Amino acid sequence: MQAKRVHKEQEGGTIVVCLETDFLIAILRKDEGAIRKLEEFVERGEALTTTPINASELFRGAYLSKNIEENLKAVRGILSRLDLLNFNLVASEIYGRVCTELKKRGCDIGEFDILIASIALAHNERIITRNVKHFSKIGELEVESW
């Protein structure tokens, strides 16, 4: 029995976008282009999400930094404003399929990126990232840059 992707319903049919680690880091670093893109999402009323993998990468970066407490506060602040997508059975199956497809094609994009993509696909969300090279190798995933 194949797991089914179920669209995460938002009130009023709101469009949802999954913010990838590099976009979140750009926001934390006050990158003007990323901030403009974030403002566009907010103006359009798009719901903003991320994955547990992205959150973990942000926390890792904060703990590796020189200003740990300041960066932890910033990471907690940005994550508190986002919905965290679940890594569920559907995402697990998508992960297995995507890994196999990429391996057969000789593509290596990294386990974390495949996990992130699988979670976004399970929730029918597009990803905002600068890492288009990796994520675009997953054909069914909608990838947007800024």
Short mmCIF file of N, CA and C in Angstrom, two decimals:
data_model
loop_
_atom_site.label_atom_id
_atom_site.label_comp_id
_atom_site.label_asym_id
_atom_site.label_seq_id
_atom_site.Cartn_x
_atom_site.Cartn_y
_atom_site.Cartn_z
N MET A 1 0.84 -1.18 0.00
CA MET A 1 0.00 0.00 0.00
C MET A 1 0.89 1.24 0.00
N GLN A 2 0.65 2.14 -0.95
CA GLN A 2 1.47 3.35 -1.06
C GLN A 2 0.88 4.46 -0.19
N ALA A 3 1.76 5.15 0.52
CA ALA A 3 1.33 6.28 1.33
C ALA A 3 0.85 7.40 0.41
N LYS A 4 -0.15 8.12 0.84
CA LYS A 4 -0.72 9.20 0.03
C LYS A 4 -0.29 10.55 0.58
N ARG A 5 0.05 11.45 -0.36
CA ARG A 5 0.36 12.82 0.04
C ARG A 5 -0.95 13.53 0.30
N VAL A 6 -1.04 14.14 1.44
CA VAL A 6 -2.25 14.87 1.81
C VAL A 6 -1.88 16.33 1.94
N HIS A 7 -2.61 17.18 1.23
CA HIS A 7 -2.33 18.61 1.28
C HIS A 7 -2.70 19.15 2.65
N LYS A 8 -1.77 19.86 3.23
CA LYS A 8 -2.01 20.50 4.53
C LYS A 8 -2.93 21.69 4.29
N GLU A 9 -4.14 21.59 4.71
CA GLU A 9 -5.11 22.65 4.49
C GLU A 9 -4.84 23.83 5.40
N GLN A 10 -4.80 24.99 4.82
CA GLN A 10 -4.69 26.22 5.57
C GLN A 10 -6.04 26.92 5.49
N GLU A 11 -6.35 27.73 6.49
CA GLU A 11 -7.61 28.47 6.47
C GLU A 11 -7.69 29.33 5.22
N GLY A 12 -8.82 29.26 4.54
CA GLY A 12 -9.03 30.06 3.35
C GLY A 12 -8.19 29.62 2.16
N GLY A 13 -7.65 28.39 2.19
CA GLY A 13 -6.86 27.91 1.07
C GLY A 13 -5.56 28.66 0.86
N THR A 14 -4.95 29.12 1.92
CA THR A 14 -3.72 29.90 1.84
C THR A 14 -2.60 29.09 1.18
N ILE A 15 -1.82 29.76 0.35
CA ILE A 15 -0.66 29.14 -0.26
C ILE A 15 0.43 29.04 0.80
N VAL A 16 1.17 27.94 0.76
CA VAL A 16 2.17 27.67 1.78
C VAL A 16 3.55 27.55 1.12
N VAL A 17 4.56 28.07 1.79
CA VAL A 17 5.94 27.97 1.29
C VAL A 17 6.84 27.50 2.43
N CYS A 18 7.73 26.57 2.10
CA CYS A 18 8.68 26.02 3.07
C CYS A 18 10.01 26.77 2.93
N LEU A 19 10.45 27.39 4.00
CA LEU A 19 11.68 28.18 4.00
C LEU A 19 12.86 27.27 4.32
N GLU A 20 13.80 27.19 3.38
CA GLU A 20 14.97 26.33 3.52
C GLU A 20 16.05 27.05 4.31
N THR A 21 17.02 26.31 4.80
CA THR A 21 18.02 26.84 5.72
C THR A 21 18.73 28.08 5.20
N ASP A 22 19.16 28.06 3.94
CA ASP A 22 19.92 29.22 3.46
C ASP A 22 19.07 30.48 3.41
N PHE A 23 17.77 30.33 3.16
CA PHE A 23 16.88 31.49 3.18
C PHE A 23 16.73 32.01 4.61
N LEU A 24 16.56 31.11 5.55
CA LEU A 24 16.42 31.51 6.95
C LEU A 24 17.70 32.19 7.46
N ILE A 25 18.85 31.66 7.07
CA ILE A 25 20.12 32.29 7.46
C ILE A 25 20.21 33.69 6.85
N ALA A 26 19.81 33.82 5.60
CA ALA A 26 19.84 35.14 4.95
C ALA A 26 18.94 36.13 5.69
N ILE A 27 17.78 35.67 6.15
CA ILE A 27 16.89 36.54 6.94
C ILE A 27 17.58 36.94 8.24
N LEU A 28 18.18 35.97 8.92
CA LEU A 28 18.87 36.27 10.18
C LEU A 28 20.02 37.24 9.98
N ARG A 29 20.64 37.18 8.81
CA ARG A 29 21.76 38.09 8.50
C ARG A 29 21.29 39.40 7.87
N LYS A 30 19.97 39.55 7.81
CA LYS A 30 19.35 40.78 7.29
C LYS A 30 19.70 41.06 5.83
N ASP A 31 19.77 39.98 5.03
CA ASP A 31 19.99 40.10 3.59
C ASP A 31 18.79 40.79 2.95
N GLU A 32 19.04 41.90 2.26
CA GLU A 32 17.95 42.71 1.70
C GLU A 32 17.08 41.93 0.72
N GLY A 33 17.69 41.13 -0.14
CA GLY A 33 16.92 40.35 -1.11
C GLY A 33 16.01 39.35 -0.44
N ALA A 34 16.52 38.67 0.57
CA ALA A 34 15.72 37.68 1.31
C ALA A 34 14.59 38.37 2.06
N ILE A 35 14.89 39.51 2.65
CA ILE A 35 13.85 40.25 3.39
C ILE A 35 12.76 40.71 2.44
N ARG A 36 13.13 41.19 1.26
CA ARG A 36 12.12 41.59 0.26
C ARG A 36 11.24 40.40 -0.12
N LYS A 37 11.88 39.24 -0.33
CA LYS A 37 11.12 38.03 -0.70
C LYS A 37 10.18 37.64 0.43
N LEU A 38 10.65 37.70 1.66
CA LEU A 38 9.82 37.39 2.81
C LEU A 38 8.63 38.34 2.88
N GLU A 39 8.87 39.62 2.65
CA GLU A 39 7.79 40.60 2.65
C GLU A 39 6.76 40.30 1.57
N GLU A 40 7.22 39.82 0.39
CA GLU A 40 6.29 39.43 -0.67
C GLU A 40 5.38 38.29 -0.20
N PHE A 41 5.97 37.29 0.45
CA PHE A 41 5.18 36.17 0.96
C PHE A 41 4.12 36.66 1.94
N VAL A 42 4.53 37.53 2.85
CA VAL A 42 3.63 38.05 3.87
C VAL A 42 2.52 38.88 3.23
N GLU A 43 2.87 39.74 2.28
CA GLU A 43 1.88 40.57 1.59
C GLU A 43 0.85 39.73 0.86
N ARG A 44 1.29 38.59 0.30
CA ARG A 44 0.37 37.70 -0.42
C ARG A 44 -0.40 36.79 0.54
N GLY A 45 -0.09 36.88 1.81
CA GLY A 45 -0.80 36.06 2.80
C GLY A 45 -0.39 34.61 2.80
N GLU A 46 0.82 34.33 2.33
CA GLU A 46 1.28 32.95 2.28
C GLU A 46 1.70 32.48 3.67
N ALA A 47 1.33 31.26 4.00
CA ALA A 47 1.73 30.67 5.28
C ALA A 47 3.19 30.23 5.16
N LEU A 48 3.97 30.50 6.18
CA LEU A 48 5.40 30.21 6.16
C LEU A 48 5.72 29.03 7.07
N THR A 49 6.47 28.08 6.52
CA THR A 49 6.82 26.87 7.27
C THR A 49 8.31 26.59 7.11
N THR A 50 8.77 25.63 7.87
CA THR A 50 10.09 25.05 7.68
C THR A 50 10.03 23.62 8.19
N THR A 51 11.14 22.92 8.11
CA THR A 51 11.17 21.53 8.54
C THR A 51 12.03 21.37 9.80
N PRO A 52 11.88 20.25 10.50
CA PRO A 52 12.75 19.99 11.64
C PRO A 52 14.23 19.94 11.24
N ILE A 53 14.50 19.53 10.01
CA ILE A 53 15.88 19.47 9.53
C ILE A 53 16.46 20.87 9.44
N ASN A 54 15.69 21.79 8.85
CA ASN A 54 16.15 23.18 8.74
C ASN A 54 16.36 23.79 10.12
N ALA A 55 15.42 23.53 11.03
CA ALA A 55 15.55 24.05 12.39
C ALA A 55 16.82 23.50 13.04
N SER A 56 17.09 22.22 12.85
CA SER A 56 18.29 21.60 13.41
C SER A 56 19.56 22.23 12.85
N GLU A 57 19.56 22.51 11.54
CA GLU A 57 20.73 23.15 10.93
C GLU A 57 20.95 24.55 11.51
N LEU A 58 19.87 25.28 11.76
CA LEU A 58 20.01 26.61 12.36
C LEU A 58 20.57 26.53 13.77
N PHE A 59 20.07 25.59 14.56
CA PHE A 59 20.58 25.43 15.92
C PHE A 59 22.05 25.00 15.91
N ARG A 60 22.42 24.12 15.00
CA ARG A 60 23.82 23.71 14.89
C ARG A 60 24.70 24.93 14.61
N GLY A 61 24.27 25.76 13.67
CA GLY A 61 25.02 26.97 13.35
C GLY A 61 25.15 27.91 14.53
N ALA A 62 24.08 28.05 15.29
CA ALA A 62 24.11 28.93 16.47
C ALA A 62 25.11 28.41 17.50
N TYR A 63 25.10 27.09 17.74
CA TYR A 63 26.02 26.52 18.73
C TYR A 63 27.47 26.54 18.26
N LEU A 64 27.69 26.58 16.95
CA LEU A 64 29.06 26.66 16.42
C LEU A 64 29.58 28.09 16.35
N SER A 65 28.70 29.05 16.57
CA SER A 65 29.08 30.46 16.40
C SER A 65 29.83 30.99 17.62
N LYS A 66 30.39 32.18 17.46
CA LYS A 66 31.09 32.85 18.56
C LYS A 66 30.11 33.47 19.55
N ASN A 67 28.95 33.88 19.07
CA ASN A 67 27.93 34.52 19.91
C ASN A 67 26.76 33.56 20.11
N ILE A 68 27.01 32.49 20.82
CA ILE A 68 26.03 31.41 20.94
C ILE A 68 24.69 31.91 21.46
N GLU A 69 24.67 32.58 22.60
CA GLU A 69 23.40 32.99 23.21
C GLU A 69 22.62 33.94 22.31
N GLU A 70 23.31 34.89 21.73
CA GLU A 70 22.66 35.85 20.82
C GLU A 70 22.06 35.14 19.61
N ASN A 71 22.82 34.21 19.05
CA ASN A 71 22.34 33.49 17.87
C ASN A 71 21.24 32.49 18.20
N LEU A 72 21.32 31.87 19.37
CA LEU A 72 20.23 30.98 19.80
C LEU A 72 18.93 31.77 19.94
N LYS A 73 19.03 32.95 20.51
CA LYS A 73 17.84 33.81 20.67
C LYS A 73 17.26 34.16 19.30
N ALA A 74 18.10 34.50 18.35
CA ALA A 74 17.63 34.84 17.00
C ALA A 74 16.99 33.64 16.31
N VAL A 75 17.61 32.47 16.44
CA VAL A 75 17.06 31.25 15.84
C VAL A 75 15.71 30.92 16.46
N ARG A 76 15.64 30.95 17.78
CA ARG A 76 14.36 30.66 18.45
C ARG A 76 13.30 31.67 18.02
N GLY A 77 13.70 32.92 17.86
CA GLY A 77 12.76 33.96 17.45
C GLY A 77 12.18 33.72 16.07
N ILE A 78 13.03 33.40 15.11
CA ILE A 78 12.52 33.18 13.75
C ILE A 78 11.70 31.90 13.68
N LEU A 79 12.15 30.85 14.37
CA LEU A 79 11.41 29.58 14.32
C LEU A 79 10.07 29.68 15.03
N SER A 80 9.95 30.55 16.01
CA SER A 80 8.67 30.70 16.73
C SER A 80 7.60 31.31 15.83
N ARG A 81 8.00 31.92 14.72
CA ARG A 81 7.05 32.54 13.80
C ARG A 81 6.66 31.63 12.64
N LEU A 82 7.23 30.43 12.60
CA LEU A 82 6.99 29.51 11.50
C LEU A 82 6.29 28.25 11.98
N ASP A 83 5.49 27.67 11.11
CA ASP A 83 4.94 26.35 11.40
C ASP A 83 6.01 25.32 11.05
N LEU A 84 6.19 24.34 11.91
CA LEU A 84 7.16 23.28 11.68
C LEU A 84 6.43 22.08 11.08
N LEU A 85 6.83 21.69 9.87
CA LEU A 85 6.19 20.56 9.19
C LEU A 85 6.61 19.25 9.84
N ASN A 86 5.70 18.29 9.88
CA ASN A 86 5.99 16.99 10.46
C ASN A 86 6.74 16.11 9.47
N PHE A 87 7.69 15.34 9.99
CA PHE A 87 8.30 14.28 9.20
C PHE A 87 7.49 13.03 9.50
N ASN A 88 6.60 12.70 8.59
CA ASN A 88 5.63 11.64 8.83
C ASN A 88 5.89 10.43 7.92
N LEU A 89 4.97 9.48 7.95
CA LEU A 89 5.11 8.27 7.15
C LEU A 89 5.14 8.58 5.66
N VAL A 90 4.34 9.53 5.22
CA VAL A 90 4.32 9.90 3.80
C VAL A 90 5.69 10.45 3.40
N ALA A 91 6.23 11.35 4.22
CA ALA A 91 7.56 11.91 3.93
C ALA A 91 8.62 10.82 3.93
N SER A 92 8.48 9.85 4.83
CA SER A 92 9.43 8.74 4.89
C SER A 92 9.43 7.93 3.60
N GLU A 93 8.24 7.66 3.09
CA GLU A 93 8.16 6.90 1.84
C GLU A 93 8.70 7.71 0.66
N ILE A 94 8.35 8.99 0.62
CA ILE A 94 8.87 9.86 -0.44
C ILE A 94 10.39 9.89 -0.38
N TYR A 95 10.94 9.99 0.82
CA TYR A 95 12.40 9.99 1.00
C TYR A 95 13.01 8.73 0.39
N GLY A 96 12.45 7.58 0.71
CA GLY A 96 12.98 6.32 0.16
C GLY A 96 12.93 6.29 -1.35
N ARG A 97 11.83 6.73 -1.92
CA ARG A 97 11.68 6.76 -3.38
C ARG A 97 12.65 7.74 -4.02
N VAL A 98 12.72 8.95 -3.49
CA VAL A 98 13.59 9.98 -4.07
C VAL A 98 15.06 9.57 -3.97
N CYS A 99 15.47 9.02 -2.83
CA CYS A 99 16.85 8.54 -2.68
C CYS A 99 17.19 7.52 -3.76
N THR A 100 16.28 6.58 -3.96
CA THR A 100 16.50 5.53 -4.95
C THR A 100 16.59 6.11 -6.36
N GLU A 101 15.65 7.02 -6.69
CA GLU A 101 15.66 7.63 -8.02
C GLU A 101 16.95 8.42 -8.26
N LEU A 102 17.38 9.20 -7.27
CA LEU A 102 18.60 9.98 -7.42
C LEU A 102 19.83 9.08 -7.56
N LYS A 103 19.88 8.01 -6.78
CA LYS A 103 21.01 7.08 -6.85
C LYS A 103 21.08 6.44 -8.23
N LYS A 104 19.93 6.04 -8.78
CA LYS A 104 19.90 5.43 -10.11
C LYS A 104 20.40 6.39 -11.17
N ARG A 105 20.17 7.68 -10.97
CA ARG A 105 20.62 8.70 -11.92
C ARG A 105 22.03 9.19 -11.63
N GLY A 106 22.64 8.70 -10.56
CA GLY A 106 23.99 9.11 -10.21
C GLY A 106 24.06 10.51 -9.61
N CYS A 107 22.97 10.96 -9.02
CA CYS A 107 22.91 12.29 -8.41
C CYS A 107 23.09 12.18 -6.90
N ASP A 108 23.98 12.98 -6.36
CA ASP A 108 24.16 13.02 -4.91
C ASP A 108 23.93 14.45 -4.45
N ILE A 109 22.83 14.67 -3.74
CA ILE A 109 22.54 16.03 -3.28
C ILE A 109 22.63 16.17 -1.76
N GLY A 110 22.93 15.09 -1.07
CA GLY A 110 23.04 15.14 0.38
C GLY A 110 21.76 14.70 1.07
N GLU A 111 21.94 13.95 2.13
CA GLU A 111 20.81 13.37 2.85
C GLU A 111 19.87 14.43 3.42
N PHE A 112 20.43 15.48 4.01
CA PHE A 112 19.56 16.50 4.61
C PHE A 112 18.67 17.15 3.56
N ASP A 113 19.22 17.46 2.39
CA ASP A 113 18.41 18.09 1.35
C ASP A 113 17.30 17.16 0.87
N ILE A 114 17.59 15.87 0.80
CA ILE A 114 16.55 14.91 0.40
C ILE A 114 15.47 14.84 1.48
N LEU A 115 15.87 14.84 2.74
CA LEU A 115 14.89 14.83 3.83
C LEU A 115 14.01 16.08 3.78
N ILE A 116 14.63 17.24 3.60
CA ILE A 116 13.89 18.50 3.52
C ILE A 116 12.90 18.46 2.36
N ALA A 117 13.37 18.03 1.20
CA ALA A 117 12.51 17.95 0.03
C ALA A 117 11.36 16.97 0.25
N SER A 118 11.65 15.85 0.88
CA SER A 118 10.61 14.84 1.13
C SER A 118 9.52 15.37 2.04
N ILE A 119 9.91 16.11 3.05
CA ILE A 119 8.93 16.71 3.96
C ILE A 119 8.08 17.73 3.21
N ALA A 120 8.71 18.58 2.42
CA ALA A 120 7.96 19.58 1.64
C ALA A 120 7.01 18.90 0.67
N LEU A 121 7.47 17.86 -0.01
CA LEU A 121 6.61 17.14 -0.95
C LEU A 121 5.43 16.48 -0.24
N ALA A 122 5.68 15.91 0.93
CA ALA A 122 4.61 15.25 1.68
C ALA A 122 3.50 16.22 2.05
N HIS A 123 3.87 17.49 2.21
CA HIS A 123 2.90 18.52 2.58
C HIS A 123 2.49 19.40 1.40
N ASN A 124 2.90 18.97 0.18
CA ASN A 124 2.58 19.72 -1.05
C ASN A 124 3.01 21.17 -0.97
N GLU A 125 4.21 21.40 -0.51
CA GLU A 125 4.72 22.76 -0.39
C GLU A 125 5.90 22.97 -1.32
N ARG A 126 6.08 24.21 -1.74
CA ARG A 126 7.26 24.55 -2.53
C ARG A 126 8.35 25.01 -1.56
N ILE A 127 9.58 25.00 -2.04
CA ILE A 127 10.73 25.38 -1.21
C ILE A 127 11.33 26.67 -1.74
N ILE A 128 11.68 27.57 -0.82
CA ILE A 128 12.44 28.77 -1.17
C ILE A 128 13.88 28.54 -0.72
N THR A 129 14.80 28.59 -1.68
CA THR A 129 16.20 28.27 -1.40
C THR A 129 17.11 28.91 -2.44
N ARG A 130 18.35 29.08 -2.09
CA ARG A 130 19.36 29.47 -3.08
C ARG A 130 20.03 28.22 -3.66
N ASN A 131 19.79 27.09 -3.03
CA ASN A 131 20.42 25.84 -3.45
C ASN A 131 19.58 25.16 -4.53
N VAL A 132 19.30 25.89 -5.57
CA VAL A 132 18.46 25.39 -6.66
C VAL A 132 19.12 24.19 -7.34
N LYS A 133 20.44 24.20 -7.42
CA LYS A 133 21.17 23.11 -8.08
C LYS A 133 20.80 21.75 -7.48
N HIS A 134 20.78 21.66 -6.17
CA HIS A 134 20.43 20.39 -5.53
C HIS A 134 18.94 20.09 -5.64
N PHE A 135 18.12 21.02 -5.19
CA PHE A 135 16.70 20.75 -5.08
C PHE A 135 16.01 20.57 -6.43
N SER A 136 16.53 21.18 -7.48
CA SER A 136 15.90 21.04 -8.80
C SER A 136 16.11 19.65 -9.39
N LYS A 137 16.99 18.85 -8.81
CA LYS A 137 17.19 17.48 -9.27
C LYS A 137 16.02 16.58 -8.87
N ILE A 138 15.17 17.09 -8.01
CA ILE A 138 13.96 16.36 -7.60
C ILE A 138 12.82 16.96 -8.41
N GLY A 139 12.54 16.35 -9.55
CA GLY A 139 11.66 16.93 -10.56
C GLY A 139 10.30 17.38 -10.09
N GLU A 140 9.69 16.66 -9.18
CA GLU A 140 8.33 16.99 -8.76
C GLU A 140 8.29 18.12 -7.74
N LEU A 141 9.45 18.53 -7.22
CA LEU A 141 9.52 19.56 -6.20
C LEU A 141 9.52 20.94 -6.84
N GLU A 142 8.65 21.82 -6.38
CA GLU A 142 8.64 23.20 -6.86
C GLU A 142 9.67 23.99 -6.05
N VAL A 143 10.64 24.56 -6.76
CA VAL A 143 11.75 25.26 -6.12
C VAL A 143 11.73 26.72 -6.57
N GLU A 144 11.89 27.60 -5.61
CA GLU A 144 11.90 29.04 -5.88
C GLU A 144 13.14 29.64 -5.22
N SER A 145 13.75 30.60 -5.89
CA SER A 145 14.91 31.29 -5.34
C SER A 145 14.56 32.76 -5.14
N TRP A 146 15.54 33.52 -4.69
CA TRP A 146 15.32 34.95 -4.52
C TRP A 146 16.51 35.71 -5.02
#
